[in-house]
C-alpha positions as a Markdown table, in Angstrom:
| # | Residue | x | y | z |
|---|---|---|---|---|
| 1 | Met | -203.8 | 36.6 | 31.9 |
| 2 | Ser | -207.5 | 36.5 | 32.6 |
| 3 | Arg | -207.1 | 33.4 | 34.6 |
| 4 | Asn | -204.3 | 35.0 | 36.8 |
| 5 | Phe | -206.5 | 38.0 | 37.2 |
| 6 | Ser | -209.4 | 35.8 | 38.4 |
| 7 | Ile | -207.1 | 34.1 | 40.9 |
| 8 | Phe | -206.0 | 37.6 | 42.2 |
| 9 | Val | -209.6 | 38.8 | 42.6 |
| 10 | Ala | -210.5 | 35.6 | 44.5 |
| 11 | Phe | -207.5 | 36.0 | 46.8 |
| 12 | Val | -208.4 | 39.6 | 47.6 |
| 13 | Ala | -212.0 | 38.7 | 48.1 |
| 14 | Ser | -211.1 | 36.0 | 50.6 |
| 15 | Phe | -209.4 | 38.6 | 52.8 |
| 16 | Leu | -212.4 | 40.9 | 52.5 |
| 17 | Leu | -214.7 | 38.2 | 53.5 |
| 18 | Ile | -212.6 | 37.1 | 56.5 |
| 19 | Gly | -212.1 | 40.7 | 57.6 |
| 20 | Pro | -209.2 | 42.1 | 59.5 |
| 21 | Ala | -207.8 | 40.0 | 62.3 |
| 22 | Gln | -208.6 | 41.3 | 65.7 |
| 23 | Ala | -205.5 | 42.7 | 67.5 |
| 24 | Glu | -204.3 | 40.8 | 70.5 |
| 25 | Val | -205.6 | 42.2 | 73.8 |
| 26 | Lys | -202.6 | 43.4 | 75.7 |
| 27 | Val | -202.8 | 42.8 | 79.5 |
| 28 | Leu | -200.5 | 44.2 | 82.1 |
| 29 | Thr | -200.5 | 43.4 | 85.8 |
| 30 | Ser | -198.7 | 45.2 | 88.5 |
| 31 | Ile | -197.3 | 42.2 | 90.3 |
| 32 | Lys | -196.3 | 38.6 | 89.4 |
| 33 | Pro | -199.2 | 36.8 | 91.2 |
| 34 | Leu | -201.8 | 38.7 | 89.1 |
| 35 | Gln | -199.8 | 38.0 | 86.0 |
| 36 | Leu | -199.9 | 34.3 | 86.9 |
| 37 | Ile | -203.7 | 34.3 | 87.2 |
| 38 | Ala | -204.0 | 36.2 | 84.0 |
| 39 | Ala | -201.7 | 33.8 | 82.3 |
| 40 | Ala | -204.0 | 30.9 | 83.2 |
| 41 | Val | -207.0 | 32.8 | 81.7 |
| 42 | Gln | -205.1 | 33.8 | 78.5 |
| 43 | Asp | -203.4 | 30.5 | 78.0 |
| 44 | Gly | -203.2 | 29.7 | 74.3 |
| 45 | Val | -204.2 | 33.3 | 73.3 |
| 46 | Ala | -201.6 | 35.6 | 74.6 |
| 47 | Val | -199.1 | 36.1 | 77.5 |
| 48 | Pro | -199.8 | 38.9 | 80.0 |
| 49 | Glu | -197.0 | 41.3 | 81.0 |
| 50 | Val | -196.0 | 42.3 | 84.5 |
| 51 | Leu | -194.8 | 45.7 | 85.7 |
| 52 | Leu | -192.5 | 44.9 | 88.6 |
| 53 | Pro | -189.3 | 42.9 | 88.0 |
| 54 | Pro | -188.5 | 40.0 | 90.4 |
| 55 | Gly | -187.3 | 41.2 | 93.8 |
| 56 | Ala | -188.9 | 44.6 | 93.5 |
| 57 | Ser | -191.2 | 45.7 | 96.4 |
| 58 | Pro | -194.7 | 46.5 | 95.4 |
| 59 | His | -194.8 | 49.0 | 98.3 |
| 60 | His | -191.9 | 51.1 | 97.2 |
| 61 | Tyr | -191.3 | 50.7 | 93.4 |
| 62 | Ala | -190.0 | 53.6 | 91.4 |
| 63 | Leu | -191.5 | 53.7 | 87.9 |
| 64 | Arg | -189.2 | 54.2 | 84.9 |
| 65 | Pro | -190.3 | 56.2 | 81.9 |
| 66 | Ser | -190.8 | 53.0 | 79.9 |
| 67 | Asp | -193.0 | 51.7 | 82.7 |
| 68 | Val | -195.2 | 54.8 | 82.5 |
| 69 | Arg | -195.6 | 54.4 | 78.8 |
| 70 | Lys | -196.5 | 50.8 | 79.2 |
| 71 | Val | -199.1 | 51.6 | 81.9 |
| 72 | Gln | -200.7 | 54.2 | 79.6 |
| 73 | Ser | -200.8 | 52.0 | 76.5 |
| 74 | Val | -202.0 | 48.5 | 77.4 |
| 75 | Asp | -205.6 | 47.4 | 76.8 |
| 76 | Leu | -206.3 | 46.0 | 80.3 |
| 77 | Leu | -204.4 | 46.8 | 83.5 |
| 78 | Tyr | -204.8 | 44.9 | 86.8 |
| 79 | Trp | -203.3 | 46.0 | 90.1 |
| 80 | Ile | -204.2 | 45.3 | 93.7 |
| 81 | Gly | -205.0 | 48.8 | 94.9 |
| 82 | Pro | -203.5 | 51.8 | 96.7 |
| 83 | Asp | -202.9 | 49.8 | 99.8 |
| 84 | Met | -200.3 | 47.8 | 97.9 |
| 85 | Glu | -199.0 | 49.7 | 95.0 |
| 86 | Ser | -198.9 | 53.3 | 96.4 |
| 87 | Phe | -196.8 | 54.4 | 93.4 |
| 88 | Leu | -199.5 | 53.7 | 90.8 |
| 89 | Pro | -202.5 | 56.0 | 91.5 |
| 90 | Arg | -200.8 | 59.1 | 90.2 |
| 91 | Val | -199.8 | 57.4 | 86.9 |
| 92 | Leu | -203.3 | 55.8 | 86.5 |
| 93 | Asn | -204.9 | 59.3 | 86.6 |
| 94 | Gly | -203.7 | 59.9 | 83.1 |
| 95 | Arg | -204.8 | 56.5 | 81.8 |
| 96 | Thr | -207.9 | 56.3 | 79.5 |
| 97 | Leu | -208.2 | 52.6 | 79.0 |
| 98 | Pro | -209.7 | 50.2 | 81.6 |
| 99 | Ser | -207.8 | 49.6 | 84.9 |
| 100 | Val | -209.0 | 47.2 | 87.6 |
| 101 | Ala | -208.1 | 47.6 | 91.2 |
| 102 | Val | -208.5 | 44.0 | 92.2 |
| 103 | Gln | -209.3 | 44.8 | 95.9 |
| 104 | Asp | -212.5 | 46.4 | 94.6 |
| 105 | Val | -213.7 | 43.4 | 92.7 |
| 106 | Pro | -217.1 | 42.1 | 94.1 |
| 107 | Gly | -217.0 | 38.8 | 95.9 |
| 108 | Leu | -213.5 | 39.0 | 97.4 |
| 109 | Lys | -213.0 | 38.1 | 101.0 |
| 110 | Leu | -210.9 | 40.9 | 102.4 |
| 111 | Arg | -209.0 | 41.1 | 105.7 |
| 112 | His | -207.9 | 44.2 | 107.6 |
| 113 | Phe | -204.9 | 44.6 | 109.8 |
| 114 | Ala | -205.7 | 44.5 | 113.5 |
| 115 | Gln | -209.1 | 43.1 | 112.4 |
| 116 | Asp | -209.3 | 39.3 | 112.3 |
| 117 | Ser | -205.6 | 39.3 | 112.4 |
| 118 | His | -204.2 | 36.6 | 114.8 |
| 119 | Ser | -200.7 | 38.1 | 114.8 |
| 120 | His | -201.9 | 41.2 | 116.7 |
| 121 | Ala | -201.7 | 40.1 | 120.3 |
| 122 | Glu | -203.7 | 41.6 | 123.1 |
| 123 | Asp | -201.1 | 42.6 | 125.5 |
| 124 | Glu | -198.7 | 45.6 | 125.2 |
| 125 | His | -195.6 | 43.5 | 125.0 |
| 126 | Asp | -196.8 | 41.5 | 122.0 |
| 127 | Ala | -198.2 | 44.7 | 120.4 |
| 128 | Asp | -194.6 | 45.8 | 119.9 |
| 129 | Glu | -194.3 | 43.0 | 117.3 |
| 130 | His | -196.9 | 44.3 | 114.9 |
| 131 | Asp | -195.8 | 44.9 | 111.3 |
| 132 | His | -195.8 | 48.7 | 111.5 |
| 133 | Asp | -195.8 | 49.0 | 107.7 |
| 134 | His | -199.4 | 47.7 | 107.9 |
| 135 | Arg | -201.4 | 50.2 | 109.8 |
| 136 | Pro | -204.3 | 48.9 | 111.9 |
| 137 | Gly | -207.6 | 49.2 | 110.0 |
| 138 | Thr | -206.1 | 49.2 | 106.5 |
| 139 | Ile | -206.8 | 46.4 | 104.0 |
| 140 | Asp | -204.4 | 43.5 | 104.0 |
| 141 | Ala | -203.6 | 43.7 | 100.3 |
| 142 | His | -201.9 | 40.2 | 100.1 |
| 143 | Leu | -205.3 | 39.0 | 99.0 |
| 144 | Trp | -204.0 | 36.7 | 96.1 |
| 145 | Leu | -202.8 | 34.2 | 98.7 |
| 146 | Ser | -206.4 | 33.0 | 99.2 |
| 147 | Pro | -207.4 | 30.4 | 96.6 |
| 148 | Thr | -210.9 | 31.6 | 97.0 |
| 149 | Asn | -209.9 | 35.1 | 96.0 |
| 150 | Ala | -207.8 | 33.8 | 93.1 |
| 151 | Arg | -210.9 | 32.2 | 91.7 |
| 152 | Val | -212.8 | 35.5 | 91.9 |
| 153 | Ile | -209.9 | 37.4 | 90.3 |
| 154 | Ala | -209.7 | 34.8 | 87.5 |
| 155 | Ala | -213.4 | 35.1 | 86.8 |
| 156 | Lys | -213.2 | 38.9 | 86.6 |
| 157 | Met | -210.3 | 38.6 | 84.1 |
| 158 | Ala | -212.1 | 36.0 | 82.0 |
| 159 | Ala | -215.2 | 38.3 | 81.8 |
| 160 | Asp | -213.1 | 41.4 | 80.9 |
| 161 | Leu | -211.2 | 39.5 | 78.2 |
| 162 | Ser | -214.3 | 37.9 | 76.8 |
| 163 | Ala | -215.9 | 41.4 | 76.4 |
| 164 | Ala | -212.7 | 42.8 | 74.9 |
| 165 | Asp | -212.0 | 39.8 | 72.6 |
| 166 | Pro | -215.3 | 38.1 | 71.8 |
| 167 | Ala | -213.6 | 35.8 | 69.2 |
| 168 | Asn | -211.7 | 34.1 | 72.0 |
| 169 | Ala | -214.4 | 34.2 | 74.6 |
| 170 | Ser | -215.0 | 30.5 | 74.7 |
| 171 | Arg | -211.3 | 29.9 | 75.1 |
| 172 | Tyr | -211.1 | 32.3 | 78.1 |
| 173 | Gln | -214.1 | 30.6 | 79.7 |
| 174 | Ser | -212.6 | 27.1 | 79.1 |
| 175 | Asn | -209.3 | 28.3 | 80.6 |
| 176 | Leu | -211.2 | 29.6 | 83.7 |
| 177 | Lys | -212.9 | 26.2 | 84.1 |
| 178 | Gly | -209.5 | 24.4 | 83.9 |
| 179 | Phe | -207.9 | 26.9 | 86.4 |
| 180 | Asn | -210.7 | 26.2 | 88.9 |
| 181 | Gln | -210.4 | 22.5 | 88.5 |
| 182 | Arg | -206.7 | 22.5 | 89.0 |
| 183 | Leu | -207.0 | 24.8 | 92.0 |
| 184 | Asp | -209.6 | 22.4 | 93.5 |
| 185 | Ala | -207.1 | 19.6 | 93.3 |
| 186 | Leu | -204.2 | 21.7 | 94.6 |
| 187 | Asp | -206.4 | 23.0 | 97.5 |
| 188 | Ala | -207.1 | 19.4 | 98.6 |
| 189 | Arg | -203.4 | 18.5 | 98.5 |
| 190 | Leu | -202.4 | 21.5 | 100.5 |
| 191 | Lys | -205.1 | 21.0 | 103.1 |
| 192 | Thr | -203.9 | 17.4 | 103.6 |
| 193 | Arg | -200.2 | 18.5 | 103.8 |
| 194 | Leu | -200.7 | 21.5 | 106.1 |
| 195 | Ala | -203.1 | 19.8 | 108.5 |
| 196 | Gly | -200.1 | 18.0 | 110.0 |
| 197 | Val | -198.4 | 21.2 | 111.0 |
| 198 | Ala | -201.4 | 23.3 | 111.9 |
| 199 | Gly | -200.6 | 23.3 | 115.6 |
| 200 | Lys | -196.9 | 24.1 | 115.3 |
| 201 | Pro | -195.8 | 27.7 | 116.1 |
| 202 | Tyr | -193.6 | 29.7 | 113.7 |
| 203 | Phe | -192.6 | 33.4 | 113.2 |
| 204 | Val | -192.5 | 35.7 | 110.2 |
| 205 | Phe | -190.6 | 38.9 | 109.5 |
| 206 | His | -193.5 | 40.4 | 107.5 |
| 207 | Glu | -197.2 | 40.1 | 108.0 |
| 208 | Ala | -198.0 | 38.9 | 104.5 |
| 209 | Phe | -199.5 | 35.4 | 104.9 |
| 210 | Asp | -202.8 | 35.9 | 106.8 |
| 211 | Tyr | -205.0 | 35.0 | 103.8 |
| 212 | Phe | -203.1 | 31.8 | 103.3 |
| 213 | Glu | -203.0 | 30.9 | 107.0 |
| 214 | Asp | -206.7 | 31.6 | 107.4 |
| 215 | His | -207.6 | 29.4 | 104.4 |
| 216 | Tyr | -205.5 | 26.5 | 105.7 |
| 217 | Gly | -206.1 | 26.8 | 109.4 |
| 218 | Leu | -202.6 | 28.0 | 110.3 |
| 219 | Lys | -201.4 | 30.6 | 112.8 |
| 220 | His | -198.1 | 32.3 | 113.1 |
| 221 | Ala | -196.9 | 33.0 | 116.7 |
| 222 | Gly | -195.5 | 36.5 | 116.1 |
| 223 | Val | -194.2 | 39.0 | 113.6 |
| 224 | Phe | -190.6 | 40.2 | 113.9 |
| 225 | Ala | -191.3 | 43.3 | 111.9 |
| 226 | Val | -187.8 | 44.6 | 111.4 |
| 227 | Ala | -186.7 | 46.6 | 108.3 |
| 228 | Thr | -183.9 | 44.8 | 106.4 |
| 229 | Glu | -181.7 | 47.9 | 106.4 |
| 230 | Val | -182.2 | 48.8 | 110.1 |
| 231 | Gln | -180.4 | 47.0 | 112.9 |
| 232 | Pro | -182.6 | 47.0 | 116.1 |
| 233 | Gly | -181.2 | 47.7 | 119.5 |
| 234 | Ala | -179.8 | 45.0 | 121.8 |
| 235 | Gln | -182.9 | 45.2 | 124.1 |
| 236 | His | -185.3 | 44.5 | 121.2 |
| 237 | Val | -183.2 | 41.6 | 119.9 |
| 238 | Ala | -183.1 | 40.1 | 123.4 |
| 239 | Ala | -186.8 | 40.4 | 123.7 |
| 240 | Met | -187.2 | 38.6 | 120.3 |
| 241 | Arg | -184.8 | 35.9 | 121.4 |
| 242 | Asn | -186.8 | 35.4 | 124.6 |
| 243 | Arg | -189.9 | 34.8 | 122.5 |
| 244 | Leu | -188.1 | 32.1 | 120.5 |
| 245 | Gln | -186.6 | 30.5 | 123.6 |
| 246 | Ala | -190.1 | 30.2 | 125.1 |
| 247 | Val | -191.4 | 28.5 | 122.1 |
| 248 | Gly | -188.5 | 26.0 | 121.6 |
| 249 | Lys | -188.2 | 24.3 | 118.3 |
| 250 | Thr | -189.6 | 26.6 | 115.6 |
| 251 | Cys | -189.1 | 28.2 | 112.2 |
| 252 | Val | -188.6 | 31.8 | 111.4 |
| 253 | Phe | -189.6 | 32.8 | 107.8 |
| 254 | Ser | -188.3 | 35.7 | 105.8 |
| 255 | Glu | -189.2 | 36.6 | 102.2 |
| 256 | Pro | -186.8 | 36.6 | 99.3 |
| 257 | Pro | -184.7 | 38.2 | 98.0 |
| 258 | Leu | -183.6 | 39.8 | 101.3 |
| 259 | Arg | -183.2 | 38.3 | 104.7 |
| 260 | Pro | -183.1 | 40.7 | 107.6 |
| 261 | Arg | -179.5 | 41.3 | 108.8 |
| 262 | Leu | -180.3 | 40.3 | 112.4 |
| 263 | Ala | -181.7 | 36.9 | 111.4 |
| 264 | Glu | -178.6 | 34.8 | 112.1 |
| 265 | Thr | -178.0 | 36.7 | 115.4 |
| 266 | Leu | -181.6 | 36.2 | 116.4 |
| 267 | Val | -181.5 | 32.4 | 116.2 |
| 268 | Ala | -177.9 | 31.7 | 117.1 |
| 269 | Gly | -177.7 | 28.9 | 119.6 |
| 270 | Leu | -181.4 | 28.3 | 119.6 |
| 271 | Pro | -183.3 | 25.2 | 118.1 |
| 272 | Val | -184.7 | 27.5 | 115.4 |
| 273 | Lys | -184.5 | 27.1 | 111.6 |
| 274 | Leu | -184.4 | 30.0 | 109.2 |
| 275 | Ala | -186.4 | 29.5 | 106.0 |
| 276 | Glu | -188.1 | 31.5 | 103.3 |
| 277 | Leu | -191.7 | 32.0 | 102.2 |
| 278 | Asp | -192.2 | 33.6 | 98.8 |
| 279 | Ala | -195.5 | 35.5 | 98.6 |
| 280 | Leu | -194.8 | 37.0 | 95.2 |
| 281 | Gly | -193.3 | 34.1 | 93.3 |
| 282 | Gly | -191.1 | 36.6 | 91.4 |
| 283 | Tyr | -189.3 | 34.0 | 89.2 |
| 284 | Thr | -192.3 | 31.7 | 88.6 |
| 285 | Pro | -192.9 | 31.3 | 84.8 |
| 286 | Ala | -196.0 | 33.0 | 83.5 |
| 287 | Thr | -197.7 | 29.8 | 82.4 |
| 288 | Ala | -201.2 | 28.4 | 82.9 |
| 289 | Gln | -200.0 | 26.5 | 86.0 |
| 290 | Gly | -197.9 | 29.4 | 87.4 |
| 291 | Tyr | -200.3 | 30.5 | 90.2 |
| 292 | Glu | -200.7 | 26.9 | 91.4 |
| 293 | Gln | -196.9 | 26.6 | 91.5 |
| 294 | Leu | -196.6 | 29.8 | 93.6 |
| 295 | Leu | -199.2 | 28.5 | 96.1 |
| 296 | Glu | -197.9 | 24.9 | 96.2 |
| 297 | Lys | -194.3 | 26.1 | 96.8 |
| 298 | Leu | -195.5 | 28.4 | 99.6 |
| 299 | Gly | -197.3 | 25.5 | 101.3 |
| 300 | Asn | -194.5 | 23.0 | 100.8 |
| 301 | Asp | -191.8 | 25.4 | 102.1 |
| 302 | Leu | -193.8 | 26.2 | 105.2 |
| 303 | Ala | -194.7 | 22.6 | 105.9 |
| 304 | Gly | -191.2 | 21.3 | 105.0 |
| 305 | Cys | -189.6 | 23.5 | 107.7 |
| 306 | Leu | -192.1 | 22.7 | 110.4 |
| 307 | Glu | -192.0 | 19.0 | 109.6 |
| 308 | Ser | -188.2 | 18.9 | 110.0 |
| 309 | Leu | -188.2 | 20.2 | 113.6 |
């Protein structure tokens, strides 16, 4: 009996010496690309959650009650900022735990619409092709499409997680180092692949890719900023077709999951290919390599269409 009691005492003492296990740090990101960067940093420790489901627009998402509860309860929350997720500031006002608006992180290279934006042409005719959802002077919030910015975001997340979870700090820093090394290798591959199509014109339906284009020396020829649910007038469609005819063989890129209804009409009878560029990577698995997969698919999809002309 005394022997069993001694074993019991030793068992209890071992737990007292070890102390209580630290609870897992719960991370929530607003959009998939931030989740993918966080997943690289948290690899082997935890899996971050994402607020928006695949296909949802970060500009116009309607929060459910369960979303609000999640926003209020997670340990760390990352979002781009009010220029992207306009639905979040009101909810974040009631949050007491840390929230990080990524666009405010020091070290990011930010772009502004109509400032350093090659899609905003100088004459009045081309000015009609602006993406009117993106007001001149506002921040281009698609900042995750720059590999340079992704490194800054990952470093911020690693620092935050190391402070919140010191027991795993070395793992977070090691994951950050691995992320940067893999991104260096991907960056080199993409630069080689995209150099071959750098001079080829193409068009987009949404001005979302300027960071990616700037990093890899690309330039879209115009923006057909047409809402997916609105059919433009015949005169406007004719003007867009004239632009495509003037360019000749080209690609017009939309973003999944929706393709503007006029797309087929716009390119009918022209040597133009319709393709997709996915800036959000909505269905990309949240793994350590997820962000690289998003970026590589974007580059390969763009190059693949232009190379096939």
